[in-house]
Structures are given as structure tokens and as C-alpha cells.
mmCIF file of C-alpha atoms in Angstrom:
data_model
loop_
_atom_site.group_PDB
_atom_site.id
_atom_site.type_symbol
_atom_site.label_atom_id
_atom_site.label_comp_id
_atom_site.label_asym_id
_atom_site.label_seq_id
_atom_site.Cartn_x
_atom_site.Cartn_y
_atom_site.Cartn_z
ATOM 1 C CA MET C 1 34.318 -0.529 1.574
ATOM 2 C CA LYS C 2 30.762 -0.841 0.430
ATOM 3 C CA MET C 3 30.080 -4.196 -1.235
ATOM 4 C CA ASN C 4 27.151 -4.325 -3.479
ATOM 5 C CA HIS C 5 25.086 -7.446 -3.612
ATOM 6 C CA ARG C 6 21.464 -8.381 -4.349
ATOM 7 C CA ILE C 7 18.675 -9.634 -2.216
ATOM 8 C CA GLN C 8 15.625 -11.356 -3.452
ATOM 9 C CA VAL C 9 12.339 -10.467 -1.789
ATOM 10 C CA SER C 10 8.684 -10.731 -2.828
ATOM 11 C CA GLU C 11 7.059 -8.545 -0.051
ATOM 12 C CA ILE C 12 7.753 -5.589 1.993
ATOM 13 C CA PRO C 13 8.096 -7.514 5.182
ATOM 14 C CA GLN C 14 10.856 -9.731 3.617
ATOM 15 C CA LEU C 15 12.609 -6.513 2.556
ATOM 16 C CA GLY C 16 12.398 -5.117 5.874
ATOM 17 C CA LYS C 17 14.067 -8.350 7.418
ATOM 18 C CA ALA C 18 16.707 -8.354 4.711
ATOM 19 C CA ILE C 19 17.649 -4.817 5.529
ATOM 20 C CA ARG C 20 17.599 -5.533 9.376
ATOM 21 C CA ASP C 21 19.883 -8.543 8.837
ATOM 22 C CA GLU C 22 22.302 -6.557 6.773
ATOM 23 C CA ARG C 23 22.460 -3.674 9.187
ATOM 24 C CA LYS C 24 23.072 -6.040 11.996
ATOM 25 C CA ALA C 25 25.780 -7.943 9.951
ATOM 26 C CA ARG C 26 27.473 -4.494 9.510
ATOM 27 C CA HIS C 27 27.111 -3.842 13.341
ATOM 28 C CA LEU C 28 25.171 -0.676 12.702
ATOM 29 C CA THR C 29 22.418 0.655 14.939
ATOM 30 C CA GLN C 30 19.103 1.839 13.325
ATOM 31 C CA THR C 31 20.309 5.377 14.228
ATOM 32 C CA GLN C 32 23.568 4.952 12.429
ATOM 33 C CA LEU C 33 21.965 3.548 9.296
ATOM 34 C CA ALA C 34 19.445 6.481 9.345
ATOM 35 C CA ASP C 35 22.282 8.979 9.596
ATOM 36 C CA ILE C 36 24.241 7.322 6.691
ATOM 37 C CA ALA C 37 21.193 6.967 4.566
ATOM 38 C CA GLY C 38 19.871 10.471 5.265
ATOM 39 C CA VAL C 39 16.522 9.347 6.488
ATOM 40 C CA SER C 40 14.784 9.351 9.903
ATOM 41 C CA LEU C 41 15.216 6.821 12.547
ATOM 42 C CA ASN C 42 11.399 6.272 12.526
ATOM 43 C CA PHE C 43 11.585 5.487 8.711
ATOM 44 C CA VAL C 44 14.341 2.778 9.215
ATOM 45 C CA SER C 45 12.324 1.324 12.194
ATOM 46 C CA GLN C 46 9.027 1.232 9.982
ATOM 47 C CA LEU C 47 10.944 -0.342 7.088
ATOM 48 C CA GLU C 48 12.587 -2.996 9.130
ATOM 49 C CA SER C 49 9.322 -4.001 10.786
ATOM 50 C CA GLY C 50 7.729 -4.440 7.266
ATOM 51 C CA LYS C 51 5.275 -1.432 7.179
ATOM 52 C CA PRO C 52 3.690 -1.505 3.802
ATOM 53 C CA ARG C 53 3.646 2.317 3.349
ATOM 54 C CA VAL C 54 7.240 3.307 2.762
ATOM 55 C CA GLN C 55 8.673 5.843 0.147
ATOM 56 C CA LEU C 56 10.684 4.112 -2.633
ATOM 57 C CA ASP C 57 13.379 6.828 -2.637
ATOM 58 C CA LYS C 58 13.963 6.389 1.003
ATOM 59 C CA VAL C 59 14.162 2.609 0.616
ATOM 60 C CA LEU C 60 16.723 3.031 -2.013
ATOM 61 C CA ALA C 61 18.781 5.555 0.088
ATOM 62 C CA VAL C 62 18.786 2.896 2.997
ATOM 63 C CA MET C 63 19.716 0.073 0.585
ATOM 64 C CA GLY C 64 22.379 2.067 -0.944
ATOM 65 C CA ALA C 65 23.845 2.911 2.418
ATOM 66 C CA LEU C 66 24.158 -0.823 3.028
ATOM 67 C CA GLY C 67 25.561 -1.448 -0.595
ATOM 68 C CA LEU C 68 22.357 -3.398 -1.567
ATOM 69 C CA GLU C 69 20.622 -3.297 -4.995
ATOM 70 C CA LEU C 70 17.001 -3.543 -5.698
ATOM 71 C CA GLN C 71 15.855 -5.824 -8.392
ATOM 72 C CA ILE C 72 12.222 -5.470 -9.350
ATOM 73 C CA VAL C 73 10.493 -8.666 -10.692
ATOM 74 C CA PHE C 74 6.784 -8.398 -11.631
ATOM 75 C CA ALA C 75 4.446 -10.970 -10.574
ATOM 76 C CA SER C 76 3.625 -12.078 -14.164
ATOM 77 C CA SER C 77 7.310 -12.859 -14.648
ATOM 78 C CA LEU C 78 7.379 -15.138 -11.526
ATOM 79 C CA SER C 79 4.305 -16.937 -12.907
ATOM 80 C CA LYS C 80 5.804 -17.586 -16.237
ATOM 81 C CA GLU C 81 9.077 -18.759 -14.521
ATOM 82 C CA THR C 82 7.437 -21.170 -12.221
ATOM 83 C CA LYS C 83 5.363 -22.721 -15.093
ATOM 84 C CA SER C 84 8.493 -23.410 -17.206
#
């Protein structure tokens, strides 16, 4: 039932918004997502509100629970792409 797809973000607040949007699209509460991902409700709340201090392993657990993939692009790669 999980469907993996990619989201592209450049900042933590964008990641939080993308996760919130996906959670709502799946009609899940923050509590349900926290249970599925094995993280606390407080963590999901902080992540969705764009708090900069989040633990990557927990972010990946939440994303995995939603079937999302994380692709890391370094800023120097983005600079090269925009100059081309």
C-alpha cells in the first residue's frame, strides 16, 4: 500500500511542510504518524513546524512511514546546476 515518491526541499521548514502535506493527504493524525514511524508526537509536531534541530534517523523513520524518499543534494551541486 505504501507508495514511494520523492520530494525536493532545500530547507528544514520545506521538509516539515512536505511531511505535513503528505500526512494530511493520507488522512493521518500526527499521533497516528508518530505511532507508525515509532517516534514521539512531540517530534512529529516539531518536524512539521520546521524546527531546525531534528534527528536524521527519526526524520527518515517518519518519511519511511509515509513512503517518502530523501535525496540529499549539496549546495555546491545546486550552484553548478544553476550556472549551466
